[in-house]
PDB file of C-alpha atoms and ligand atoms in Angstrom:
ATOM      1  CA  UNK A   1       5.048   9.592 -13.991  1.00 48.00           C
ATOM      2  CA  UNK A   2       3.104   9.241 -11.079  1.00 51.00           C
ATOM      3  CA  UNK A   3       5.036   6.253  -8.535  1.00 49.00           C
ATOM      4  CA  UNK A   4       3.444   4.810  -5.633  1.00 53.00           C
ATOM      5  CA  UNK A   5       5.051   5.247  -2.444  1.00 51.00           C
ATOM      6  CA  UNK A   6       7.946   2.513  -2.079  1.00 51.00           C
ATOM      7  CA  UNK A   7       6.828   0.685  -5.049  1.00 66.00           C
ATOM      8  CA  UNK A   8       7.728   0.962  -8.590  1.00 83.00           C
ATOM      9  CA  UNK A   9       4.000   0.456  -9.625  1.00 93.00           C
ATOM     10  CA  UNK A  10       2.838   2.878 -12.205  1.00 92.00           C
ATOM     11  CA  UNK A  11      -0.807   4.210 -11.529  1.00 90.00           C
ATOM     12  CA  UNK A  12      -1.665   3.985 -15.266  1.00 89.00           C
ATOM     13  CA  UNK A  13      -1.200   0.670 -16.883  1.00 93.00           C
ATOM     14  CA  UNK A  14      -2.373  -1.280 -13.848  1.00 97.00           C
ATOM     15  CA  UNK A  15      -4.012  -4.732 -14.344  1.00 98.00           C
ATOM     16  CA  UNK A  16      -7.665  -4.090 -13.960  1.00 98.00           C
ATOM     17  CA  UNK A  17      -8.096  -8.128 -13.155  1.00 98.00           C
ATOM     18  CA  UNK A  18      -6.121  -9.990 -11.149  1.00 98.00           C
ATOM     19  CA  UNK A  19      -6.700 -13.847 -10.503  1.00 98.00           C
ATOM     20  CA  UNK A  20      -4.675 -15.560  -7.971  1.00 98.00           C
ATOM     21  CA  UNK A  21      -4.060 -19.146  -7.147  1.00 98.00           C
ATOM     22  CA  UNK A  22      -3.337 -19.195  -3.780  1.00 98.00           C
ATOM     23  CA  UNK A  23      -1.071 -22.019  -3.060  1.00 98.00           C
ATOM     24  CA  UNK A  24       1.064 -23.197  -0.242  1.00 98.00           C
ATOM     25  CA  UNK A  25      -1.028 -23.256   2.724  1.00 98.00           C
ATOM     26  CA  UNK A  26      -0.215 -26.782   3.734  1.00 98.00           C
ATOM     27  CA  UNK A  27       3.612 -26.560   3.118  1.00 98.00           C
ATOM     28  CA  UNK A  28       3.418 -23.266   5.294  1.00 98.00           C
ATOM     29  CA  UNK A  29       1.932 -25.320   8.148  1.00 98.00           C
ATOM     30  CA  UNK A  30       4.110 -28.386   7.523  1.00 98.00           C
ATOM     31  CA  UNK A  31       7.323 -26.011   7.863  1.00 98.00           C
ATOM     32  CA  UNK A  32       5.771 -24.572  11.403  1.00 98.00           C
ATOM     33  CA  UNK A  33       4.947 -27.959  12.652  1.00 98.00           C
ATOM     34  CA  UNK A  34       1.187 -27.285  12.430  1.00 98.00           C
ATOM     35  CA  UNK A  35      -1.848 -28.918  10.842  1.00 98.00           C
ATOM     36  CA  UNK A  36      -3.001 -28.296   7.393  1.00 98.00           C
ATOM     37  CA  UNK A  37      -5.779 -26.486   8.472  1.00 98.00           C
ATOM     38  CA  UNK A  38      -3.700 -24.122  10.395  1.00 98.00           C
ATOM     39  CA  UNK A  39      -2.203 -23.252   7.074  1.00 98.00           C
ATOM     40  CA  UNK A  40      -5.377 -22.848   5.441  1.00 98.00           C
ATOM     41  CA  UNK A  41      -6.712 -20.392   8.403  1.00 98.00           C
ATOM     42  CA  UNK A  42      -3.690 -18.548   7.902  1.00 98.00           C
ATOM     43  CA  UNK A  43      -4.457 -18.332   4.396  1.00 98.00           C
ATOM     44  CA  UNK A  44      -7.842 -17.255   4.709  1.00 98.00           C
ATOM     45  CA  UNK A  45      -6.289 -13.995   7.052  1.00 97.00           C
ATOM     46  CA  UNK A  46      -4.027 -13.400   4.008  1.00 98.00           C
ATOM     47  CA  UNK A  47      -6.939 -12.932   1.684  1.00 97.00           C
ATOM     48  CA  UNK A  48      -8.362 -10.411   3.876  1.00 96.00           C
ATOM     49  CA  UNK A  49      -5.084  -8.484   3.740  1.00 97.00           C
ATOM     50  CA  UNK A  50      -4.461  -8.886  -0.165  1.00 98.00           C
ATOM     51  CA  UNK A  51      -7.918  -7.780  -1.003  1.00 97.00           C
ATOM     52  CA  UNK A  52      -7.420  -4.817   0.952  1.00 95.00           C
ATOM     53  CA  UNK A  53      -4.114  -4.097  -0.674  1.00 97.00           C
ATOM     54  CA  UNK A  54      -5.675  -4.749  -4.146  1.00 98.00           C
ATOM     55  CA  UNK A  55      -8.638  -2.294  -3.477  1.00 96.00           C
ATOM     56  CA  UNK A  56      -6.098   0.541  -2.239  1.00 96.00           C
ATOM     57  CA  UNK A  57      -3.915   0.034  -5.367  1.00 97.00           C
ATOM     58  CA  UNK A  58      -7.045   0.406  -7.376  1.00 97.00           C
ATOM     59  CA  UNK A  59      -7.747  -3.060  -9.065  1.00 98.00           C
ATOM     60  CA  UNK A  60     -10.841  -3.386 -10.432  1.00 98.00           C
ATOM     61  CA  UNK A  61     -11.447  -7.134 -10.476  1.00 98.00           C
ATOM     62  CA  UNK A  62      -9.709  -9.688  -8.120  1.00 98.00           C
ATOM     63  CA  UNK A  63     -10.364 -13.447  -8.307  1.00 98.00           C
ATOM     64  CA  UNK A  64      -9.057 -15.992  -5.857  1.00 98.00           C
ATOM     65  CA  UNK A  65      -9.299 -19.710  -6.308  1.00 98.00           C
ATOM     66  CA  UNK A  66     -10.637 -20.633  -2.835  1.00 98.00           C
ATOM     67  CA  UNK A  67     -11.689 -24.379  -3.829  1.00 98.00           C
ATOM     68  CA  UNK A  68     -11.530 -26.221  -6.894  1.00 97.00           C
ATOM     69  CA  UNK A  69     -13.832 -28.694  -7.974  1.00 95.00           C
ATOM     70  CA  UNK A  70     -11.032 -31.415  -7.746  1.00 94.00           C
ATOM     71  CA  UNK A  71     -10.493 -30.269  -3.942  1.00 96.00           C
ATOM     72  CA  UNK A  72     -13.223 -32.488  -2.774  1.00 97.00           C
ATOM     73  CA  UNK A  73     -10.688 -35.422  -2.977  1.00 97.00           C
ATOM     74  CA  UNK A  74      -8.868 -34.431  -0.136  1.00 97.00           C
ATOM     75  CA  UNK A  75      -9.374 -35.744   3.433  1.00 97.00           C
ATOM     76  CA  UNK A  76     -12.717 -34.989   4.750  1.00 97.00           C
ATOM     77  CA  UNK A  77     -11.637 -32.771   7.324  1.00 97.00           C
ATOM     78  CA  UNK A  78      -9.643 -30.794   5.421  1.00 97.00           C
ATOM     79  CA  UNK A  79     -12.855 -30.006   3.265  1.00 98.00           C
ATOM     80  CA  UNK A  80     -14.806 -29.339   5.799  1.00 98.00           C
ATOM     81  CA  UNK A  81     -12.276 -26.623   7.372  1.00 98.00           C
ATOM     82  CA  UNK A  82     -12.014 -25.107   3.770  1.00 98.00           C
ATOM     83  CA  UNK A  83     -15.768 -25.039   3.512  1.00 98.00           C
ATOM     84  CA  UNK A  84     -15.952 -23.467   6.965  1.00 98.00           C
ATOM     85  CA  UNK A  85     -13.446 -20.852   5.979  1.00 98.00           C
ATOM     86  CA  UNK A  86     -15.449 -20.366   2.907  1.00 97.00           C
ATOM     87  CA  UNK A  87     -18.680 -19.752   4.992  1.00 97.00           C
ATOM     88  CA  UNK A  88     -17.095 -17.680   7.594  1.00 97.00           C
ATOM     89  CA  UNK A  89     -15.293 -15.348   4.737  1.00 96.00           C
ATOM     90  CA  UNK A  90     -18.429 -15.219   3.149  1.00 95.00           C
ATOM     91  CA  UNK A  91     -20.546 -14.170   6.317  1.00 93.00           C
ATOM     92  CA  UNK A  92     -18.144 -11.585   7.509  1.00 93.00           C
ATOM     93  CA  UNK A  93     -17.392 -10.191   3.898  1.00 88.00           C
ATOM     94  CA  UNK A  94     -20.176  -7.896   4.079  1.00 78.00           C
ATOM     95  CA  UNK A  95     -19.222  -6.164   7.313  1.00 83.00           C
ATOM     96  CA  UNK A  96     -15.389  -6.254   6.558  1.00 82.00           C
ATOM     97  CA  UNK A  97     -16.233  -4.383   3.254  1.00 81.00           C
ATOM     98  CA  UNK A  98     -19.246  -2.143   4.685  1.00 81.00           C
ATOM     99  CA  UNK A  99     -16.845   0.671   4.614  1.00 84.00           C
ATOM    100  CA  UNK A 100     -15.460  -0.082   0.970  1.00 91.00           C
ATOM    101  CA  UNK A 101     -17.060   0.022  -2.349  1.00 94.00           C
ATOM    102  CA  UNK A 102     -16.449  -3.456  -3.008  1.00 96.00           C
ATOM    103  CA  UNK A 103     -18.998  -6.127  -4.748  1.00 96.00           C
ATOM    104  CA  UNK A 104     -18.748  -9.770  -4.264  1.00 96.00           C
ATOM    105  CA  UNK A 105     -19.344 -12.297  -6.789  1.00 97.00           C
ATOM    106  CA  UNK A 106     -19.124 -16.031  -6.527  1.00 98.00           C
ATOM    107  CA  UNK A 107     -18.206 -18.394  -9.467  1.00 98.00           C
ATOM    108  CA  UNK A 108     -18.511 -22.255  -9.765  1.00 98.00           C
ATOM    109  CA  UNK A 109     -20.974 -25.099  -9.346  1.00 97.00           C
ATOM    110  CA  UNK A 110     -23.184 -24.188  -6.762  1.00 97.00           C
ATOM    111  CA  UNK A 111     -25.015 -27.617  -6.539  1.00 94.00           C
ATOM    112  CA  UNK A 112     -22.224 -29.318  -4.956  1.00 90.00           C
ATOM    113  CA  UNK A 113     -22.259 -26.733  -2.098  1.00 97.00           C
ATOM    114  CA  UNK A 114     -24.249 -26.902   1.152  1.00 98.00           C
ATOM    115  CA  UNK A 115     -27.479 -25.096   1.804  1.00 98.00           C
ATOM    116  CA  UNK A 116     -25.823 -22.678   3.972  1.00 97.00           C
ATOM    117  CA  UNK A 117     -23.383 -21.600   2.070  1.00 97.00           C
ATOM    118  CA  UNK A 118     -25.696 -21.274  -1.004  1.00 98.00           C
ATOM    119  CA  UNK A 119     -27.638 -18.889   0.823  1.00 97.00           C
ATOM    120  CA  UNK A 120     -24.676 -16.714   2.103  1.00 96.00           C
ATOM    121  CA  UNK A 121     -23.529 -16.615  -1.413  1.00 97.00           C
ATOM    122  CA  UNK A 122     -26.742 -15.032  -2.512  1.00 97.00           C
ATOM    123  CA  UNK A 123     -27.028 -12.687   0.329  1.00 95.00           C
ATOM    124  CA  UNK A 124     -23.779 -11.377  -0.115  1.00 95.00           C
ATOM    125  CA  UNK A 125     -24.249 -10.919  -3.998  1.00 96.00           C
ATOM    126  CA  UNK A 126     -27.454  -9.174  -3.288  1.00 95.00           C
ATOM    127  CA  UNK A 127     -26.292  -6.834  -0.785  1.00 93.00           C
ATOM    128  CA  UNK A 128     -23.337  -5.843  -2.583  1.00 94.00           C
ATOM    129  CA  UNK A 129     -24.669  -5.801  -6.327  1.00 95.00           C
ATOM    130  CA  UNK A 130     -24.545  -1.963  -6.680  1.00 95.00           C
ATOM    131  CA  UNK A 131     -20.913  -1.754  -5.165  1.00 95.00           C
ATOM    132  CA  UNK A 132     -18.638  -0.207  -7.923  1.00 95.00           C
ATOM    133  CA  UNK A 133     -15.015   0.299  -7.211  1.00 97.00           C
ATOM    134  CA  UNK A 134     -13.876  -3.511  -6.766  1.00 97.00           C
ATOM    135  CA  UNK A 135     -15.398  -6.909  -7.632  1.00 98.00           C
ATOM    136  CA  UNK A 136     -14.087  -9.624  -5.410  1.00 97.00           C
ATOM    137  CA  UNK A 137     -14.628 -12.827  -7.290  1.00 98.00           C
ATOM    138  CA  UNK A 138     -14.439 -16.124  -5.217  1.00 98.00           C
ATOM    139  CA  UNK A 139     -13.974 -19.173  -7.262  1.00 98.00           C
ATOM    140  CA  UNK A 140     -15.884 -21.855  -5.003  1.00 98.00           C
ATOM    141  CA  UNK A 141     -16.183 -25.332  -6.251  1.00 98.00           C
ATOM    142  CA  UNK A 142     -14.914 -24.240  -9.737  1.00 98.00           C
ATOM    143  CA  UNK A 143     -13.102 -26.130 -12.739  1.00 98.00           C
ATOM    144  CA  UNK A 144     -12.432 -24.473 -15.788  1.00 98.00           C
ATOM    145  CA  UNK A 145     -13.292 -27.416 -17.779  1.00 98.00           C
ATOM    146  CA  UNK A 146     -16.721 -27.793 -16.027  1.00 97.00           C
ATOM    147  CA  UNK A 147     -17.268 -24.025 -16.404  1.00 98.00           C
ATOM    148  CA  UNK A 148     -17.037 -24.408 -20.187  1.00 98.00           C
ATOM    149  CA  UNK A 149     -18.977 -27.477 -20.333  1.00 98.00           C
ATOM    150  CA  UNK A 150     -21.775 -25.877 -18.570  1.00 98.00           C
ATOM    151  CA  UNK A 151     -21.423 -23.078 -21.053  1.00 98.00           C
ATOM    152  CA  UNK A 152     -21.633 -25.314 -23.775  1.00 98.00           C
ATOM    153  CA  UNK A 153     -24.655 -27.189 -22.444  1.00 98.00           C
ATOM    154  CA  UNK A 154     -26.611 -23.415 -22.070  1.00 98.00           C
ATOM    155  CA  UNK A 155     -25.499 -22.907 -25.355  1.00 97.00           C
ATOM    156  CA  UNK A 156     -26.933 -26.263 -26.973  1.00 97.00           C
ATOM    157  CA  UNK A 157     -30.255 -25.649 -25.135  1.00 98.00           C
ATOM    158  CA  UNK A 158     -30.554 -21.888 -26.316  1.00 98.00           C
ATOM    159  CA  UNK A 159     -30.045 -23.493 -29.769  1.00 98.00           C
ATOM    160  CA  UNK A 160     -32.621 -26.040 -29.352  1.00 98.00           C
ATOM    161  CA  UNK A 161     -35.235 -23.448 -28.079  1.00 98.00           C
ATOM    162  CA  UNK A 162     -34.255 -21.008 -31.103  1.00 97.00           C
ATOM    163  CA  UNK A 163     -32.881 -18.470 -28.659  1.00 97.00           C
ATOM    164  CA  UNK A 164     -29.714 -18.549 -30.859  1.00 97.00           C
ATOM    165  CA  UNK A 165     -28.868 -20.058 -34.334  1.00 97.00           C
ATOM    166  CA  UNK A 166     -25.935 -22.451 -34.574  1.00 96.00           C
ATOM    167  CA  UNK A 167     -24.261 -19.905 -37.017  1.00 97.00           C
ATOM    168  CA  UNK A 168     -24.496 -17.137 -34.606  1.00 97.00           C
ATOM    169  CA  UNK A 169     -22.172 -19.170 -32.051  1.00 97.00           C
ATOM    170  CA  UNK A 170     -19.377 -17.109 -31.651  1.00 98.00           C
ATOM    171  CA  UNK A 171     -16.643 -16.657 -28.881  1.00 98.00           C
ATOM    172  CA  UNK A 172     -18.671 -13.728 -27.587  1.00 97.00           C
ATOM    173  CA  UNK A 173     -21.827 -15.629 -27.372  1.00 98.00           C
ATOM    174  CA  UNK A 174     -19.874 -18.784 -25.488  1.00 98.00           C
ATOM    175  CA  UNK A 175     -18.245 -16.055 -22.928  1.00 98.00           C
ATOM    176  CA  UNK A 176     -21.760 -14.850 -22.098  1.00 98.00           C
ATOM    177  CA  UNK A 177     -22.587 -18.347 -20.631  1.00 98.00           C
ATOM    178  CA  UNK A 178     -19.570 -18.769 -18.591  1.00 98.00           C
ATOM    179  CA  UNK A 179     -19.714 -18.253 -14.914  1.00 98.00           C
ATOM    180  CA  UNK A 180     -17.625 -14.978 -15.533  1.00 98.00           C
ATOM    181  CA  UNK A 181     -20.153 -13.566 -17.749  1.00 98.00           C
ATOM    182  CA  UNK A 182     -20.152 -10.397 -16.602  1.00 96.00           C
ATOM    183  CA  UNK A 183     -16.430 -10.199 -15.584  1.00 98.00           C
ATOM    184  CA  UNK A 184     -13.404  -9.169 -18.016  1.00 98.00           C
ATOM    185  CA  UNK A 185     -10.691 -11.607 -18.607  1.00 98.00           C
ATOM    186  CA  UNK A 186      -7.824 -11.464 -16.151  1.00 98.00           C
ATOM    187  CA  UNK A 187      -4.754  -9.296 -17.207  1.00 98.00           C
ATOM    188  CA  UNK A 188      -2.853 -11.140 -14.826  1.00 98.00           C
ATOM    189  CA  UNK A 189      -2.618 -14.385 -13.082  1.00 98.00           C
ATOM    190  CA  UNK A 190      -0.389 -15.120  -9.998  1.00 98.00           C
ATOM    191  CA  UNK A 191       0.286 -18.230  -8.516  1.00 98.00           C
ATOM    192  CA  UNK A 192       2.435 -18.500  -5.506  1.00 98.00           C
ATOM    193  CA  UNK A 193       4.413 -21.240  -4.104  1.00 98.00           C
ATOM    194  CA  UNK A 194       6.549 -21.946  -6.937  1.00 98.00           C
ATOM    195  CA  UNK A 195       4.020 -24.419  -8.697  1.00 97.00           C
ATOM    196  CA  UNK A 196       3.980 -23.787 -12.659  1.00 98.00           C
ATOM    197  CA  UNK A 197       0.594 -25.078 -13.381  1.00 96.00           C
ATOM    198  CA  UNK A 198      -2.640 -23.280 -14.239  1.00 97.00           C
ATOM    199  CA  UNK A 199      -4.617 -26.513 -12.528  1.00 97.00           C
ATOM    200  CA  UNK A 200      -7.707 -26.105 -14.547  1.00 98.00           C
ATOM    201  CA  UNK A 201      -8.412 -22.668 -13.178  1.00 98.00           C
ATOM    202  CA  UNK A 202     -10.036 -20.047 -15.835  1.00 98.00           C
ATOM    203  CA  UNK A 203      -9.012 -21.994 -18.812  1.00 98.00           C
ATOM    204  CA  UNK A 204     -11.029 -19.981 -21.247  1.00 98.00           C
ATOM    205  CA  UNK A 205     -10.208 -16.976 -19.629  1.00 98.00           C
ATOM    206  CA  UNK A 206      -6.688 -16.826 -19.409  1.00 98.00           C
ATOM    207  CA  UNK A 207      -6.154 -17.164 -23.403  1.00 96.00           C
ATOM    208  CA  UNK A 208      -4.193 -13.823 -23.225  1.00 96.00           C
ATOM    209  CA  UNK A 209      -3.549 -13.506 -19.420  1.00 97.00           C
ATOM    210  CA  UNK A 210       0.112 -12.830 -18.480  1.00 97.00           C
ATOM    211  CA  UNK A 211       1.566 -15.369 -15.759  1.00 98.00           C
ATOM    212  CA  UNK A 212       3.410 -14.491 -12.775  1.00 98.00           C
ATOM    213  CA  UNK A 213       4.657 -17.216 -10.569  1.00 98.00           C
ATOM    214  CA  UNK A 214       6.070 -16.569  -6.906  1.00 98.00           C
ATOM    215  CA  UNK A 215       8.039 -19.094  -4.691  1.00 98.00           C
ATOM    216  CA  UNK A 216       6.604 -17.260  -1.807  1.00 98.00           C
ATOM    217  CA  UNK A 217       3.904 -19.553  -0.019  1.00 98.00           C
ATOM    218  CA  UNK A 218       0.511 -18.325  -0.128  1.00 98.00           C
ATOM    219  CA  UNK A 219       0.096 -17.327   4.010  1.00 98.00           C
ATOM    220  CA  UNK A 220       3.400 -15.219   3.534  1.00 98.00           C
ATOM    221  CA  UNK A 221       2.219 -13.141   0.665  1.00 98.00           C
ATOM    222  CA  UNK A 222       2.258  -9.622   1.660  1.00 98.00           C
ATOM    223  CA  UNK A 223       1.416  -6.353  -0.206  1.00 97.00           C
ATOM    224  CA  UNK A 224       4.780  -5.994  -1.184  1.00 97.00           C
ATOM    225  CA  UNK A 225       4.704  -9.106  -3.066  1.00 98.00           C
ATOM    226  CA  UNK A 226       1.636  -8.420  -4.719  1.00 98.00           C
ATOM    227  CA  UNK A 227       3.169  -4.992  -6.199  1.00 97.00           C
ATOM    228  CA  UNK A 228       6.032  -6.584  -7.405  1.00 97.00           C
ATOM    229  CA  UNK A 229       4.141  -8.767  -9.467  1.00 98.00           C
ATOM    230  CA  UNK A 230       2.222  -5.650 -10.724  1.00 98.00           C
ATOM    231  CA  UNK A 231       5.530  -3.808 -11.590  1.00 97.00           C
ATOM    232  CA  UNK A 232       6.423  -6.934 -13.414  1.00 96.00           C
ATOM    233  CA  UNK A 233       3.476  -7.139 -15.376  1.00 97.00           C
ATOM    234  CA  UNK A 234       3.820  -3.345 -16.278  1.00 96.00           C
ATOM    235  CA  UNK A 235       7.199  -4.246 -17.899  1.00 94.00           C
ATOM    236  CA  UNK A 236       5.582  -6.577 -20.193  1.00 93.00           C
ATOM    237  CA  UNK A 237       4.323  -5.889 -23.869  1.00 87.00           C
ATOM    238  CA  UNK A 238       0.820  -7.499 -24.421  1.00 81.00           C
ATOM    239  CA  UNK A 239       0.465  -8.059 -28.067  1.00 85.00           C
ATOM    240  CA  UNK A 240      -2.740 -10.565 -27.974  1.00 84.00           C
ATOM    241  CA  UNK A 241      -1.321 -12.577 -30.911  1.00 85.00           C
ATOM    242  CA  UNK A 242      -0.814  -9.250 -32.941  1.00 85.00           C
ATOM    243  CA  UNK A 243       2.824  -7.557 -33.545  1.00 78.00           C
TER     244      UNK A 243
HETATM  245  C1  LIG B 301      -3.975 -24.478  -1.411  1.00 63.90           C
HETATM  246  O1  LIG B 301      -2.910 -24.773  -0.508  1.00 63.90           O
HETATM  247  C2  LIG B 301      -4.752 -23.253  -1.312  1.00 63.90           C
HETATM  248  C3  LIG B 301      -6.353 -23.928  -1.487  1.00 63.90           C
HETATM  249  C4  LIG B 301      -6.574 -25.354  -1.076  1.00 63.90           C
HETATM  250  C5  LIG B 301      -7.067 -22.723  -1.704  1.00 63.90           C
HETATM  251  C6  LIG B 301      -7.023 -21.612  -0.820  1.00 63.90           C
HETATM  252  C7  LIG B 301      -7.939 -21.376   0.440  1.00 63.90           C
HETATM  253  C8  LIG B 301      -7.762 -20.617   1.295  1.00 63.90           C
HETATM  254  C9  LIG B 301      -6.613 -19.545   1.097  1.00 63.90           C
HETATM  255  C10 LIG B 301      -8.382 -20.892   2.526  1.00 63.90           C
HETATM  256  C11 LIG B 301      -9.391 -20.141   2.915  1.00 63.90           C
HETATM  257  C12 LIG B 301     -10.411 -19.810   1.743  1.00 63.90           C
HETATM  258  C13 LIG B 301     -11.443 -18.884   1.982  1.00 63.90           C
HETATM  259  C14 LIG B 301     -12.205 -18.379   0.538  1.00 63.90           C
HETATM  260  C15 LIG B 301     -11.634 -18.053   2.950  1.00 63.90           C
HETATM  261  P1  LIG B 301      -2.507 -26.302  -0.362  1.00 63.90           P
HETATM  262  O2  LIG B 301      -3.272 -26.975   0.604  1.00 63.90           O
HETATM  263  O3  LIG B 301      -2.625 -26.759  -1.812  1.00 63.90           O
HETATM  264  O4  LIG B 301      -0.847 -26.048  -0.253  1.00 63.90           O
HETATM  265  P2  LIG B 301       0.122 -27.292  -0.302  1.00 63.90           P
HETATM  266  O5  LIG B 301       0.232 -27.477  -1.805  1.00 63.90           O
HETATM  267  O6  LIG B 301       1.320 -26.382   0.202  1.00 63.90           O
HETATM  268  O7  LIG B 301      -0.313 -28.314   0.477  1.00 63.90           O
END
């Protein structure tokens, strides 16, 4: 069986889609006597490194929970910094991924985002739409319940317009109206910093996802931790409700 150098990951049975709840930026900063925003800045640097690692390993989809629909309740200064980092990331994403075959997609409610961010999302999605090797999905102003509600609303609208009959409502038809309509469900969900919750992330899509929790704070996450999570995933037996 081919093995990756210095790790016990098998090149077959890789999770096609890894979703990550990047938690612990604030605690990372506090431990160092830094501001929470400094923690988020370091967190953004970690995103760049981990996306590159996932790409090199051969992961097809990576979804990152960058800003939840609940994060607006944080102090304005922190929200502003998270938005600034997201904008900066989207602006640089094309340049940074130009030598790589990476498509960028953003999921979440765009109405709450600034015009500048919405324009940047459109630009990067358009410019990378034909990239194939990996899709990086950024969840921005995303909430799982909100995703389900907006899909239900689209479905009701389509039934009212006669595009779909009520008896034709299936899981598949529903999933087609989620923000993730063109993205397969995550195989592996990683949450860092020792918190054991899903926090309203991809709640429809994670029905059969394998969960991996790490005590390491997000800014400290390295490629070796990603590989540890993948190796753990590869030891599991997925039955999807069957035997
Ligand atoms: C949680 O740390 C992390 C977030 C609020 C989301 C992740 C955001 C980044 C990595 C910053 C940059 C984002 C992009 C897309 C460039 P926390 O503040 O909840 O940590 P704590 O629980 O230790 O306080």
